[in-house]
XYZ file of C-alpha atoms in Angstrom:
326
model
C 76.586 65.097 59.734
C 79.345 67.212 58.501
C 80.551 69.177 55.683
C 83.949 69.825 54.436
C 87.017 68.691 55.901
C 85.350 66.834 58.820
C 83.767 70.260 60.094
C 80.432 70.791 61.500
C 77.651 72.783 60.082
C 77.374 75.468 63.374
C 81.689 75.859 63.185
C 82.609 79.482 61.277
C 85.366 78.413 58.776
C 87.820 80.974 59.947
C 90.182 81.020 62.635
C 89.570 83.771 65.497
C 92.562 85.825 66.359
C 92.883 88.240 68.657
C 93.883 91.645 67.425
C 96.657 93.694 67.832
C 96.371 95.405 71.105
C 97.810 98.846 70.030
C 97.523 100.620 73.544
C 100.860 99.576 74.576
C 102.782 100.305 71.653
C 101.383 104.246 71.766
C 102.036 104.688 75.547
C 105.925 103.266 74.637
C 106.050 105.355 71.492
C 104.954 108.420 73.536
C 107.647 107.582 76.454
C 110.488 107.034 74.006
C 109.744 110.184 71.969
C 110.156 112.194 75.071
C 113.470 110.520 75.691
C 114.694 110.620 71.969
C 113.843 114.798 72.141
C 115.709 114.892 75.645
C 118.872 113.090 73.519
C 118.882 115.948 71.188
C 118.874 118.964 73.346
C 121.641 116.675 75.980
C 124.529 117.911 74.271
C 123.360 121.610 74.934
C 123.601 121.014 78.803
C 127.034 121.882 80.198
C 128.998 120.101 83.200
C 128.310 117.283 85.166
C 124.236 118.307 85.661
C 124.059 116.645 82.133
C 124.520 113.312 83.810
C 122.058 113.826 86.901
C 119.649 115.073 84.527
C 119.799 112.399 81.688
C 119.182 109.787 84.993
C 116.360 111.707 86.559
C 114.701 112.005 83.233
C 115.450 108.282 82.199
C 114.195 107.103 85.679
C 111.191 109.337 85.576
C 109.791 107.908 82.317
C 110.762 104.366 83.108
C 108.266 104.724 86.398
C 105.717 106.438 84.016
C 105.635 104.207 81.672
C 105.659 101.065 83.494
C 102.373 102.018 85.799
C 100.698 103.098 82.691
C 101.395 100.378 80.327
C 100.963 97.334 83.252
C 97.288 98.784 83.266
C 96.509 97.376 79.929
C 98.822 94.056 80.057
C 97.903 90.469 80.251
C 100.304 88.709 81.652
C 100.212 89.619 85.793
C 99.485 85.405 86.019
C 101.013 83.407 83.065
C 100.715 79.271 82.652
C 101.485 76.726 79.950
C 100.824 73.101 79.514
C 101.545 70.916 76.451
C 98.696 67.930 76.011
C 96.805 65.632 73.879
C 93.123 67.111 74.015
C 90.009 66.795 71.912
C 90.045 69.521 69.500
C 86.558 70.151 68.915
C 82.958 69.081 70.297
C 81.451 65.510 69.224
C 84.962 65.068 67.081
C 86.778 62.331 67.904
C 89.991 64.211 66.489
C 92.648 64.407 69.153
C 95.570 67.141 68.329
C 99.030 67.796 70.526
C 98.491 71.517 71.715
C 100.259 74.355 73.706
C 97.530 75.701 76.078
C 98.746 79.173 77.197
C 96.451 80.854 80.408
C 97.334 84.940 80.324
C 95.692 86.786 83.006
C 95.385 90.761 83.225
C 93.716 93.193 85.448
C 90.534 93.399 83.068
C 90.531 90.065 81.508
C 92.568 86.825 80.795
C 93.845 85.696 77.276
C 93.927 81.766 76.232
C 96.387 80.750 73.999
C 96.017 77.673 71.786
C 99.010 76.559 69.356
C 99.621 73.566 67.736
C 102.538 71.062 67.690
C 102.751 71.462 64.769
C 100.644 74.347 63.799
C 98.552 72.459 61.005
C 97.073 69.321 62.266
C 93.843 67.582 61.001
C 93.580 70.096 57.630
C 93.487 72.869 60.048
C 95.647 75.693 61.415
C 95.703 75.572 65.067
C 96.610 79.029 66.201
C 93.849 80.631 68.850
C 94.365 84.112 70.869
C 90.972 84.408 72.827
C 90.374 87.183 75.167
C 87.558 87.422 77.873
C 86.893 90.281 79.263
C 85.413 91.178 82.918
C 86.049 94.737 83.509
C 82.795 96.439 84.725
C 81.877 97.832 81.243
C 82.075 94.268 79.546
C 79.831 90.620 80.469
C 82.318 87.590 80.654
C 79.761 85.178 80.784
C 78.196 87.055 77.044
C 81.691 86.873 75.996
C 81.889 83.056 76.774
C 78.581 82.346 75.122
C 79.624 84.489 71.886
C 82.844 81.598 71.958
C 80.374 78.647 71.697
C 78.436 80.320 69.321
C 81.383 80.709 67.516
C 82.308 77.031 67.928
C 85.933 77.941 69.511
C 88.102 74.747 69.782
C 87.112 72.783 73.277
C 90.732 73.573 75.326
C 89.626 77.726 75.175
C 86.122 76.979 76.244
C 86.933 74.731 78.553
C 89.364 76.798 80.416
C 86.862 79.973 79.776
C 84.343 78.272 81.405
C 86.530 77.914 84.779
C 86.033 81.880 85.052
C 82.350 82.308 84.366
C 80.286 83.935 86.958
C 78.328 80.381 86.983
C 81.245 78.216 87.325
C 81.582 76.107 90.785
C 85.241 77.789 91.090
C 84.157 80.925 92.254
C 87.143 83.003 91.318
C 85.007 85.472 88.600
C 84.178 87.615 91.312
C 87.592 87.717 93.278
C 89.546 87.987 90.078
C 87.239 90.781 88.943
C 87.018 92.848 92.432
C 90.993 92.140 92.916
C 91.937 93.420 89.209
C 89.213 96.666 89.544
C 91.569 97.980 92.925
C 94.588 97.123 91.716
C 93.550 99.043 88.684
C 92.468 101.905 90.779
C 95.263 102.363 92.750
C 97.630 102.210 89.845
C 95.482 104.781 88.483
C 96.487 107.260 91.827
C 100.008 106.390 91.681
C 100.267 107.590 87.917
C 99.027 110.964 89.277
C 100.943 110.849 92.338
C 103.841 110.445 90.111
C 103.058 113.616 87.724
C 102.930 115.524 91.097
C 105.979 114.263 92.224
C 107.767 115.379 88.616
C 106.223 118.833 89.103
C 107.284 119.212 92.550
C 110.971 118.453 91.573
C 110.966 121.135 88.322
C 109.549 123.669 90.879
C 112.427 122.506 93.192
C 110.632 121.947 96.225
C 112.443 118.422 96.712
C 111.179 117.455 100.241
C 107.573 117.421 98.916
C 108.700 115.541 96.373
C 110.609 113.010 98.033
C 107.056 112.395 99.997
C 104.908 112.155 96.651
C 107.452 109.268 95.854
C 107.092 107.332 98.643
C 103.460 107.983 98.257
C 103.564 106.647 94.670
C 105.791 103.605 95.997
C 102.664 102.662 98.596
C 100.026 102.873 96.105
C 102.424 101.070 93.540
C 102.546 97.804 95.981
C 99.128 97.883 97.274
C 97.731 97.239 93.295
C 100.164 94.452 93.820
C 99.046 93.285 97.499
C 95.314 93.346 95.736
C 96.499 90.842 93.331
C 97.975 88.492 95.562
C 95.207 88.160 97.630
C 93.065 86.875 94.772
C 96.350 84.646 93.318
C 96.738 83.004 96.516
C 92.681 81.750 97.123
C 92.092 77.907 96.053
C 91.187 77.219 92.580
C 89.713 74.600 90.388
C 92.206 72.624 88.622
C 92.759 73.132 84.917
C 93.449 69.342 83.886
C 94.165 67.980 80.479
C 94.384 64.079 81.270
C 97.124 63.236 82.935
C 98.233 66.908 82.912
C 97.298 69.965 84.926
C 97.573 73.834 83.644
C 99.047 75.842 86.465
C 99.893 79.480 86.924
C 102.233 81.497 88.068
C 103.103 85.699 88.895
C 103.558 87.218 85.333
C 106.457 89.700 83.820
C 103.830 92.301 84.735
C 103.702 91.561 88.412
C 107.457 91.191 88.749
C 107.827 95.154 86.886
C 105.301 96.335 88.707
C 107.307 94.998 92.089
C 110.405 96.317 90.881
C 109.003 99.861 90.069
C 107.301 100.431 93.327
C 110.409 99.579 95.323
C 112.775 101.722 92.390
C 109.897 104.736 93.699
C 110.644 104.027 97.593
C 114.130 103.819 97.413
C 114.523 107.262 95.307
C 111.898 108.651 97.634
C 113.974 107.482 100.627
C 117.136 108.597 99.109
C 115.513 112.265 99.059
C 114.369 112.667 102.704
C 117.492 111.600 103.823
C 119.818 113.533 101.692
C 117.659 116.832 102.555
C 117.776 116.051 106.155
C 121.970 114.668 106.127
C 123.495 116.214 103.056
C 121.359 119.017 101.535
C 124.216 120.372 99.462
C 124.953 116.813 97.653
C 120.328 117.339 97.230
C 120.598 120.390 95.476
C 124.142 119.279 93.464
C 122.109 116.205 92.151
C 119.024 118.561 91.148
C 121.433 121.506 89.937
C 120.382 123.982 92.331
C 124.284 124.846 93.420
C 124.881 126.958 89.819
C 122.287 130.196 91.457
C 124.516 130.122 94.503
C 127.560 129.877 92.246
C 126.479 132.810 90.064
C 125.701 134.913 93.054
C 129.650 134.432 94.439
C 130.589 135.486 90.424
C 128.221 138.758 90.967
C 129.778 139.541 94.734
C 133.325 139.319 93.370
C 134.817 141.896 91.209
C 137.120 141.380 88.672
C 140.083 143.584 87.322
C 141.884 142.920 83.823
C 145.134 143.489 85.448
C 144.848 140.247 87.156
C 146.197 137.374 84.833
C 143.347 134.875 85.968
C 140.519 137.237 85.111
C 138.997 137.598 81.332
C 137.143 139.787 79.433
C 133.784 137.761 80.127
C 134.359 138.006 83.758
C 134.749 142.005 83.766
C 131.196 141.969 81.676
C 129.407 139.841 84.936
C 130.865 142.733 87.482
C 127.823 144.664 88.931
C 126.899 148.121 87.260
C 127.471 150.099 90.598
C 130.862 148.595 91.215
C 132.333 149.413 87.988
C 134.854 152.257 88.521
C 136.165 155.115 85.989
C 138.940 154.781 84.360
C 141.037 158.270 83.409
C 144.032 158.626 80.864
C 146.332 161.220 80.588
C 148.533 162.110 77.624
C 152.141 161.771 78.198
């Protein structure tokens, strides 16, 4: 028995869209605000130290923003397929759709988009999230999807990742995502410590902390790599299958880890080979220049001397000048 437009009574009338995740937007806004603030005060910095400070700030903010943002992204592993498949259970209607699978550290997203979007008197545009983090219940989310009457392609893909599925990938993704997330949180903490050490001019230990940050970031990739290369059940839609590959978050994490590795090695090598150049990069040579200026008195009779230079002569080196009337 059907109701309006051939839909069944136990299916809801409204489409289920995944709400916009504001977490990433907030993180990016905070880091961009910090960058904009520094750009405003950048003209007040004189000399070539302006360029070095700008590069250090941009690089540091980039690493921090990436390490913090990828915790909440859902494109560590992605895949798309276009297929002709049934739309809902107990229905003979066949639709042409794009099915997308997006796997993150805390769950997965399943996207269903019609070609065209409007078919069989419905708008086919779904993006459902199923979480397997330790504070969520994936199987319960899947059961709720059954109760809501989600389209068959979404339920078919989601069923592959349930704990009762013969594919047996639920536990592997859940554990690997948990450990990858934990190592990334540690990497964020070590990044903060490295920034603090560099601001205190403890350059060598700051380089060591950058190496530690790089090791943690690359370790998170290793955790995800192990589960990515485990055998999986085929996700078949007629003659075509849905296959996934590493997504943008995975490659962005790899680039960030290699960047931290290169910067940490660069700081350590420069500290042992060319310490003066390292101090120049971190604007530590100004102290030496100031000390030399205080040590060298200046006389007004010299052509290369200015009134400002005279005022910078130490008080104990000032001499008294007496004038006689002619």
